[in-house]
PDB file of C-alpha atoms in Angstrom:
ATOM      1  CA  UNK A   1       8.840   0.873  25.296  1.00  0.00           C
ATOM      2  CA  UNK A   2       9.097   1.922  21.906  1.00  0.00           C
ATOM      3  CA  UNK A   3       7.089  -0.118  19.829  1.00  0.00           C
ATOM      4  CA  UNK A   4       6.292   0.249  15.984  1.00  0.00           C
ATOM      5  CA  UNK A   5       3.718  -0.558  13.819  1.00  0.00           C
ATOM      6  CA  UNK A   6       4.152  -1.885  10.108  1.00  0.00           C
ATOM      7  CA  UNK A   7       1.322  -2.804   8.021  1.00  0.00           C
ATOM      8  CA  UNK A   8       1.696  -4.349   4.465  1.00  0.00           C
ATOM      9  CA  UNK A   9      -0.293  -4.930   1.460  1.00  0.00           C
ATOM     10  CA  UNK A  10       0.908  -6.748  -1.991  1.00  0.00           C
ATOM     11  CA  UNK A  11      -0.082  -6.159  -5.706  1.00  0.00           C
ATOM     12  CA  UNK A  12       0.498  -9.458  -7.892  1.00  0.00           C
ATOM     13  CA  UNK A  13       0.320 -12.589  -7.107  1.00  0.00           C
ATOM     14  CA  UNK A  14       2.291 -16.089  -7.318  1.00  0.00           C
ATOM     15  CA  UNK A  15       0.409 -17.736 -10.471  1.00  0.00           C
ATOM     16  CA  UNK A  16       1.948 -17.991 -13.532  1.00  0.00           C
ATOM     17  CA  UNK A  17       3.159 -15.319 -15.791  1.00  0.00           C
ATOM     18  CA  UNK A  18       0.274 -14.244 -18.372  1.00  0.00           C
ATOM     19  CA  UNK A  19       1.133 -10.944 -19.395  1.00  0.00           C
ATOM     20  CA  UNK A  20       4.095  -9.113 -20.706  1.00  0.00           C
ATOM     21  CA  UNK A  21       4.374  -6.813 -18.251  1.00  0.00           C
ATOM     22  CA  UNK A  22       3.961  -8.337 -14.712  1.00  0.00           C
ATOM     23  CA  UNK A  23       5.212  -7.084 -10.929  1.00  0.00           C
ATOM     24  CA  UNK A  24       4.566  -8.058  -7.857  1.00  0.00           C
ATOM     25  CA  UNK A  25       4.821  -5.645  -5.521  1.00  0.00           C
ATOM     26  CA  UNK A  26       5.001  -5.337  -1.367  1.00  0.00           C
ATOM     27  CA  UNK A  27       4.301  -1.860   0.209  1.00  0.00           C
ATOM     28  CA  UNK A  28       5.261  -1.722   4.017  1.00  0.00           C
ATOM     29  CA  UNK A  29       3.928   0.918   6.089  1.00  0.00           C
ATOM     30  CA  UNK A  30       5.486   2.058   8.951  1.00  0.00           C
ATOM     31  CA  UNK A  31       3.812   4.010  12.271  1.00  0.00           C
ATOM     32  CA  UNK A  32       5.618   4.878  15.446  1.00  0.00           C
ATOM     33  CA  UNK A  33       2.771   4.289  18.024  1.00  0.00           C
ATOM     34  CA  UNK A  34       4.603   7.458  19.598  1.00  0.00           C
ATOM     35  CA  UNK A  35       2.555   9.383  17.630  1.00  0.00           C
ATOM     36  CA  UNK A  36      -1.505   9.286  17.852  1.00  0.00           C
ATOM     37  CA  UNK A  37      -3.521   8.829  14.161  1.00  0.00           C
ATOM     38  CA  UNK A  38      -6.766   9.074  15.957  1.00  0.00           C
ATOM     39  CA  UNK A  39      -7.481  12.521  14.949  1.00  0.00           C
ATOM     40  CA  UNK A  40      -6.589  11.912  11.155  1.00  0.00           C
ATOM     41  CA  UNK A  41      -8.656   8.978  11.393  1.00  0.00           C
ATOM     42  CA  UNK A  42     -11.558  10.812  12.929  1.00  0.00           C
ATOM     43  CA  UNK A  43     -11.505  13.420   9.938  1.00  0.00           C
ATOM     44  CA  UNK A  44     -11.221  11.034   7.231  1.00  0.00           C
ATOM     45  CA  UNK A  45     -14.040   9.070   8.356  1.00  0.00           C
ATOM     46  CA  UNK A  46     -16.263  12.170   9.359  1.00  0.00           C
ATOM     47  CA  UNK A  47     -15.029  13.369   5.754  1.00  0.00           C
ATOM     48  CA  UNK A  48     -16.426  10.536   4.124  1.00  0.00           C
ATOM     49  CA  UNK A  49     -19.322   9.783   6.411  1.00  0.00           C
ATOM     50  CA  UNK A  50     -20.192  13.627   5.710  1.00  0.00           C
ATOM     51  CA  UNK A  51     -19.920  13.264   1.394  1.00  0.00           C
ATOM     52  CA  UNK A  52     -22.379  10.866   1.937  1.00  0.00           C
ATOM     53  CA  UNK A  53     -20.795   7.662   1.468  1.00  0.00           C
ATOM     54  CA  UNK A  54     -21.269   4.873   3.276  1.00  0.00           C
ATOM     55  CA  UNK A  55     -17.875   2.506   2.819  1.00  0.00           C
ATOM     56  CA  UNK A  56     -15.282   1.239   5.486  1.00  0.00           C
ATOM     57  CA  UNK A  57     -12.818   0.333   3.161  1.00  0.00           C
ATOM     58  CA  UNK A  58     -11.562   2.620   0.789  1.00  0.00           C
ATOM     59  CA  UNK A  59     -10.126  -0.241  -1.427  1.00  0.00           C
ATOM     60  CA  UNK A  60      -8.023   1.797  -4.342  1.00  0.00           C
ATOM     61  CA  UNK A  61      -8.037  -0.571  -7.404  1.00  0.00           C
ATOM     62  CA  UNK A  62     -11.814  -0.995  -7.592  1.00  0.00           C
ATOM     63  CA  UNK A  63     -12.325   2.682  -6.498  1.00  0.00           C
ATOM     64  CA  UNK A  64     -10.321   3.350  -9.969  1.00  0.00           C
ATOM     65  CA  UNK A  65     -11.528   0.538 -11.892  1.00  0.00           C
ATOM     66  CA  UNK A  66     -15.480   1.049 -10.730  1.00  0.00           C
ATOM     67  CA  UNK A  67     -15.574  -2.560  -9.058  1.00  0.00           C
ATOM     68  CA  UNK A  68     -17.479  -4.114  -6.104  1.00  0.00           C
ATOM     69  CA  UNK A  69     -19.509  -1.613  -3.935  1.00  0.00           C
ATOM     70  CA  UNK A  70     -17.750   1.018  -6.075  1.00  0.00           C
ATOM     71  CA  UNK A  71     -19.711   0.023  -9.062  1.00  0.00           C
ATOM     72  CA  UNK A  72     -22.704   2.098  -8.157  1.00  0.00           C
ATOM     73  CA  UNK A  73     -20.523   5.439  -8.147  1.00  0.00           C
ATOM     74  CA  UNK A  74     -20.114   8.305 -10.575  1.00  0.00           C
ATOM     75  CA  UNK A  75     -16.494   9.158 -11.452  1.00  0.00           C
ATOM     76  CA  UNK A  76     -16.673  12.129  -9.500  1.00  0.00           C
ATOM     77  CA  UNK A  77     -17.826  10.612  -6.548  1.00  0.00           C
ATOM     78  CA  UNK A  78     -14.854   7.856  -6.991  1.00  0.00           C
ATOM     79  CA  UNK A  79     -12.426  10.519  -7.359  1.00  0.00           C
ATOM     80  CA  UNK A  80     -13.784  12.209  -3.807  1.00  0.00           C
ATOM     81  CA  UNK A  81     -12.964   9.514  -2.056  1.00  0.00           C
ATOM     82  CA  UNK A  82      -9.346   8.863  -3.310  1.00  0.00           C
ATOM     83  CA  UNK A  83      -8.607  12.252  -2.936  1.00  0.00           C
ATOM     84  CA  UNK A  84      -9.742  11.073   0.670  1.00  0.00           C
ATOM     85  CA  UNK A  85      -7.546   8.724   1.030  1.00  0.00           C
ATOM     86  CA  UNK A  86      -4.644  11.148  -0.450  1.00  0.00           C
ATOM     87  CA  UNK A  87      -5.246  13.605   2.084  1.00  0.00           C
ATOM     88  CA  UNK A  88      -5.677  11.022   4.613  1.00  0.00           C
ATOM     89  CA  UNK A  89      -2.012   9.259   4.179  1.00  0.00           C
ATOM     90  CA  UNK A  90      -0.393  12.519   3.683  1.00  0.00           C
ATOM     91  CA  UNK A  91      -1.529  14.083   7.045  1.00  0.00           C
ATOM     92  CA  UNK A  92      -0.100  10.836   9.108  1.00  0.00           C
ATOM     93  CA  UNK A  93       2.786  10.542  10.732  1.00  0.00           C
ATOM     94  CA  UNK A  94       3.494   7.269   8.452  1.00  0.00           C
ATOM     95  CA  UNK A  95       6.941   5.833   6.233  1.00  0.00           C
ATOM     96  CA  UNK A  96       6.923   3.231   3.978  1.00  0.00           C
ATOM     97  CA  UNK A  97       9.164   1.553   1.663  1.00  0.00           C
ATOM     98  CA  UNK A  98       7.905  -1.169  -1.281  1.00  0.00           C
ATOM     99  CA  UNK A  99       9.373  -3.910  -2.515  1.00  0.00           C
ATOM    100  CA  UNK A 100       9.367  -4.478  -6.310  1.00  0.00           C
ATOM    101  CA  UNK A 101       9.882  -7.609  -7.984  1.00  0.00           C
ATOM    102  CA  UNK A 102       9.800  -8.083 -12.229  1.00  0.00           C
ATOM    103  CA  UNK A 103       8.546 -11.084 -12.678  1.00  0.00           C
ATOM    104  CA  UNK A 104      10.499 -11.671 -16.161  1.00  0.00           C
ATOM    105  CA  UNK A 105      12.947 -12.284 -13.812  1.00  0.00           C
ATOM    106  CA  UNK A 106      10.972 -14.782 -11.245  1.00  0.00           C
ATOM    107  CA  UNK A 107       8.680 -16.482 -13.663  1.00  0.00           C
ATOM    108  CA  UNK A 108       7.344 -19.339 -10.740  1.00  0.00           C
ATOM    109  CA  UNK A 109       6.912 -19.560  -7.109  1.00  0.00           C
ATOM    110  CA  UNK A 110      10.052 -21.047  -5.917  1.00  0.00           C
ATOM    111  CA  UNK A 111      12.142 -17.925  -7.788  1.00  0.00           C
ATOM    112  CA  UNK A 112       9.677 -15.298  -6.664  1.00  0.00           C
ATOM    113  CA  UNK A 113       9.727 -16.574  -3.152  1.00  0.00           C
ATOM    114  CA  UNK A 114      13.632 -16.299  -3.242  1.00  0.00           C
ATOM    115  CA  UNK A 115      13.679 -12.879  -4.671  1.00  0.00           C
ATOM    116  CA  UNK A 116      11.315 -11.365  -2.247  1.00  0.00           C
ATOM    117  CA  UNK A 117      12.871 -12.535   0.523  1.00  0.00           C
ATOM    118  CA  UNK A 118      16.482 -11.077  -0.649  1.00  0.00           C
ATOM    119  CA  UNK A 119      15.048  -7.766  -1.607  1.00  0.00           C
ATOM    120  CA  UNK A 120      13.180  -7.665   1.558  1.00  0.00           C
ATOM    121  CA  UNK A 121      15.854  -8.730   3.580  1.00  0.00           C
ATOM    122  CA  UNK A 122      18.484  -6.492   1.789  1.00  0.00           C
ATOM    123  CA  UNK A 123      15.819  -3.407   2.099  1.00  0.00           C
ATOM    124  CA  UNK A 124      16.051  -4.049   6.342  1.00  0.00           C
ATOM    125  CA  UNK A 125      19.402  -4.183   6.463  1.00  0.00           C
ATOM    126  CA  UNK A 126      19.712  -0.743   4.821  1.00  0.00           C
ATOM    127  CA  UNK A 127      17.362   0.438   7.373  1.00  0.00           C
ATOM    128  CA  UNK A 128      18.294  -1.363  10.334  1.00  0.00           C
ATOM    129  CA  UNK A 129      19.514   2.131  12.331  1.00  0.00           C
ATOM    130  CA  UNK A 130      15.537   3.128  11.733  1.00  0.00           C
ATOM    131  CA  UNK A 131      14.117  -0.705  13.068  1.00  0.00           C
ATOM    132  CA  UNK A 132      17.026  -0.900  15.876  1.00  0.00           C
ATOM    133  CA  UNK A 133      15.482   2.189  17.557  1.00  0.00           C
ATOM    134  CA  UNK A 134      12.139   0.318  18.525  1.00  0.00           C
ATOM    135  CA  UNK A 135      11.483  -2.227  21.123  1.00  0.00           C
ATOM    136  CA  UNK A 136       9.105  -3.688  20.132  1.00  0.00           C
ATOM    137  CA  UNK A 137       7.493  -5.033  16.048  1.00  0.00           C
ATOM    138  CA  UNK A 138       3.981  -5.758  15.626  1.00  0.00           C
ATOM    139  CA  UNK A 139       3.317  -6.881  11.919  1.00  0.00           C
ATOM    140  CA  UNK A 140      -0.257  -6.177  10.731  1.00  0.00           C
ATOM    141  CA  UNK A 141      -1.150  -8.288   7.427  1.00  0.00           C
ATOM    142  CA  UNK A 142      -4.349  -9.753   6.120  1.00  0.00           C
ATOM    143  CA  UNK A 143      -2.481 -13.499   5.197  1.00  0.00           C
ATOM    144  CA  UNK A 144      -3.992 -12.593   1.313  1.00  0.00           C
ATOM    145  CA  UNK A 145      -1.012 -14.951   0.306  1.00  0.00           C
ATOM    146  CA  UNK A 146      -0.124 -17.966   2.012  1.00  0.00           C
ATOM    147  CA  UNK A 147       3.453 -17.814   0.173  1.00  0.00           C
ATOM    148  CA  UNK A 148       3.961 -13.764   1.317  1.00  0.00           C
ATOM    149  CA  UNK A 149       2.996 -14.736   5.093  1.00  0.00           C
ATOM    150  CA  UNK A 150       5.893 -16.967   4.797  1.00  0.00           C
ATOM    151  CA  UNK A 151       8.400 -15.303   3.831  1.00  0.00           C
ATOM    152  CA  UNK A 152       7.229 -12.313   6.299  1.00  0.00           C
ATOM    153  CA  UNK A 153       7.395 -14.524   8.894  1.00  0.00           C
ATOM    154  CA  UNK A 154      10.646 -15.785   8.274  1.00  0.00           C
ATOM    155  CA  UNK A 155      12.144 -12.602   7.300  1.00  0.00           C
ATOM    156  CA  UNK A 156      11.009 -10.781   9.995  1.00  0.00           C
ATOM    157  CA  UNK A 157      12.133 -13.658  12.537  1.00  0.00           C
ATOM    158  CA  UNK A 158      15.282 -13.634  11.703  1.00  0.00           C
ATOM    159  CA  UNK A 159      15.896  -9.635  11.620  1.00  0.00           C
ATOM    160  CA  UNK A 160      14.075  -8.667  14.950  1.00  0.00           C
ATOM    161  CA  UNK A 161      14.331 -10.118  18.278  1.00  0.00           C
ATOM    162  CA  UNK A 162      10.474  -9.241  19.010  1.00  0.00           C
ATOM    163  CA  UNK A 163       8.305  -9.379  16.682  1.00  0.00           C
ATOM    164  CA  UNK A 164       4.243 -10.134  16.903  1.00  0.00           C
ATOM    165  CA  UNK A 165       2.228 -10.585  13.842  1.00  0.00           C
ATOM    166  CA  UNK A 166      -1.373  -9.791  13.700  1.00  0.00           C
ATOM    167  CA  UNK A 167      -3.867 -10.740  11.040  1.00  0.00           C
ATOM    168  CA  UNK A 168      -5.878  -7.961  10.289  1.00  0.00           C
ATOM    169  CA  UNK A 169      -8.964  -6.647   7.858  1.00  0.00           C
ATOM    170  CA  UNK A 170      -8.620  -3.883   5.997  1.00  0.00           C
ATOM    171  CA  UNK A 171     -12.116  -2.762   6.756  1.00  0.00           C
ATOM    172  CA  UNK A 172     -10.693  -1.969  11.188  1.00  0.00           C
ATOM    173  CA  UNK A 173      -7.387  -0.642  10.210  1.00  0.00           C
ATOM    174  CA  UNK A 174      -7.014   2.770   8.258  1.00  0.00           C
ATOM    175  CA  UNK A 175      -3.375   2.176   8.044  1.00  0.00           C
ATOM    176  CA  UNK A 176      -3.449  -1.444   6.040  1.00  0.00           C
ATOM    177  CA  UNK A 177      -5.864   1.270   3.732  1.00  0.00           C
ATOM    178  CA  UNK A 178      -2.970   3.333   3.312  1.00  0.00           C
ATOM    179  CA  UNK A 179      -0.817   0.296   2.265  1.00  0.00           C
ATOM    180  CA  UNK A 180      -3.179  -0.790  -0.473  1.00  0.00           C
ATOM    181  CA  UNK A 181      -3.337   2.918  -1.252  1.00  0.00           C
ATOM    182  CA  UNK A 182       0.171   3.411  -1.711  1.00  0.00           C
ATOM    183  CA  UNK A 183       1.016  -0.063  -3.250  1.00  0.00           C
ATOM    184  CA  UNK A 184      -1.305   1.199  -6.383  1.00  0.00           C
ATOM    185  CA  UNK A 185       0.250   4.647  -6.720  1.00  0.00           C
ATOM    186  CA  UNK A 186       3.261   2.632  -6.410  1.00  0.00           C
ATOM    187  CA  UNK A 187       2.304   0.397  -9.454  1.00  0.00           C
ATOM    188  CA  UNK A 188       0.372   2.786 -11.208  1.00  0.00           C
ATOM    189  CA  UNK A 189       3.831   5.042 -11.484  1.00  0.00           C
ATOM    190  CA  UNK A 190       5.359   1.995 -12.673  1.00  0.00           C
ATOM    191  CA  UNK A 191       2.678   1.934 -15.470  1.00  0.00           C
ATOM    192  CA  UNK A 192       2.826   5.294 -16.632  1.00  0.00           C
ATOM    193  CA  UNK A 193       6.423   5.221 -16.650  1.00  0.00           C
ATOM    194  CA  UNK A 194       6.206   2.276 -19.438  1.00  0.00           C
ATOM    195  CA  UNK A 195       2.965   3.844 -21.105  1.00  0.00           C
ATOM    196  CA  UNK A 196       0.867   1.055 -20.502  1.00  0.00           C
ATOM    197  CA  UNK A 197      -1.706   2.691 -18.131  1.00  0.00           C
ATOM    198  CA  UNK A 198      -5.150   1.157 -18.563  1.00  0.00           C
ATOM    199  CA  UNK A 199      -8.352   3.142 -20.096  1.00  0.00           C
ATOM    200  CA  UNK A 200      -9.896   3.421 -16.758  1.00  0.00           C
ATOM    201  CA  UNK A 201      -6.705   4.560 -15.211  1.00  0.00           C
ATOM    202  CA  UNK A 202      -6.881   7.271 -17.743  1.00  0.00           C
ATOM    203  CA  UNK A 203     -10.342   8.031 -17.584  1.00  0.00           C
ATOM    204  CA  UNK A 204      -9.977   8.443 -13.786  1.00  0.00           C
ATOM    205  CA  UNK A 205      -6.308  10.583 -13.625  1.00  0.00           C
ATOM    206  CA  UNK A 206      -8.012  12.794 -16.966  1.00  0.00           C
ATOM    207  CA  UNK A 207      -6.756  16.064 -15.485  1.00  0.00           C
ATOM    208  CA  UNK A 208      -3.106  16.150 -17.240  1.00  0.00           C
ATOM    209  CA  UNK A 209       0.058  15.408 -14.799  1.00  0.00           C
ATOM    210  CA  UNK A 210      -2.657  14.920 -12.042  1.00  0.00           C
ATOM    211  CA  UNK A 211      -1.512  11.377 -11.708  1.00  0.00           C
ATOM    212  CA  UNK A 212       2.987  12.454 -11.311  1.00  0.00           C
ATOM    213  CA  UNK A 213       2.255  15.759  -9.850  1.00  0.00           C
ATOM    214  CA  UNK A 214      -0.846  15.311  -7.362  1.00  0.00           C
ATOM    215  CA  UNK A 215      -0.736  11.622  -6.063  1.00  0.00           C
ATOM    216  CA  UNK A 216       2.708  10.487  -7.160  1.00  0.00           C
ATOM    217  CA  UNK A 217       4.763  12.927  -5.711  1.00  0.00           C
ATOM    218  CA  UNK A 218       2.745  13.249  -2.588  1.00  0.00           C
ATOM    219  CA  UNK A 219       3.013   9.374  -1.681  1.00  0.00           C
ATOM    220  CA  UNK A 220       7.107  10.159  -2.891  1.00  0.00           C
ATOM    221  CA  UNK A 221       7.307  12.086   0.479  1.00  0.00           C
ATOM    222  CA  UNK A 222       6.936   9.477   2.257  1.00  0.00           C
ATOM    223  CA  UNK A 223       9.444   7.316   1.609  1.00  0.00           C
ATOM    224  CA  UNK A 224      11.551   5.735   4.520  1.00  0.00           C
TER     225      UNK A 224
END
């Protein structure tokens, strides 16, 4: 039985619109349990384990931004452990695809609702050759948002014959690490496409094109 793997984290939120420029964004990413991550996993944790740190979840935003247990860090030590996480995702045998929503156009709940469930809908359909080749769907998600678990779980109903969904923490699965990872490169190249990137952001990408040519381009590869 062929059975895949999809595990999905979201940047944004349902709340009302406070900011000019607002997204909300849903990164799905995809593992063929054909295909054994154990040894990746084992080298990114020895990696880390070995630098010194002590973290289970490599949680991108606040490694960037210097929040929670990432406060304590130097820049250089925050920048180790993306660059972690970089290698990590782009020695697995993983897809993904992300769903973007602008929110100028979905300004409340009900319209954002509708909108990611077309997009989301409309984005299986164009890969339905890829999902039709498994037997079997387990969905891995943390139920952050009570409105996204929703519309997963109707979506996905609807589309797939068997599907299983799975709450899950971030801190036991490497893989919903690699969807948080990729849902901020994914918004961060949204960002420095419109110029808008924060100071941190800066401060942390300071080597110039680091940011297009080093993370953006890698995570590019792999696109479903």
């Amino acid at each position: 039985m062929k059975e895949l793997s999809i595990f999905i984290d979201e940047s944004g939120d349902f709340g009302e619109v406070k900011e000019r420029f607002a997204y909300y964004l849903v990164t799905f990413v995809f593992h063929n349990q054909d295909y054994n991550i154990e040894q990746q996993v084992t080298k990114l944790e020895e990696s880390v384990k070995n630098a010194g740190f002590d973290v289970e979840y490599i949680h991108t935003g606040p490694v960037i931004r210097r929040e929670e247990i990432f406060a304590g860090f130097s820049i250089d030590e925050r920048r180790k452990l993306l660059y972690k996480m970089l290698n990590f995702v782009n020695a697995c045998p993983i897809s993904y695809m992300t769903i973007v929503v602008d929110r100028k156009e979905a300004a409340d709940k009900i319209s954002l609702s509708g909108k990611l469930a077309k997009s989301i809908n409309r984005a299986m359909n164009v890969h339905q050759e890829f999902f039709a080749s498994f037997d079997k769907i387990i969905v891995y998600y943390d139920n952050g948002q009570n409105e996204l678990s929703a519309i997963l779980n109707a979506v996905f109903s609807i589309q797939f014959s068997s599907v299983e969904f799975r709450k899950a923490e971030p801190q036991k699965y490497r893989l919903l690490q690699a969807a948080d990872f990729i849902c901020s490169m994914e918004l961060l190249k949204i960002k420095r496409d419109e110029k808008r990137l924060s100071k941190s952001e800066e401060k942390f990408f300071y080597k110039p094109q680091e940011l297009k040519k080093t993370f953006l381009r890698s995570v590019e590869k792999k696109k479903l």
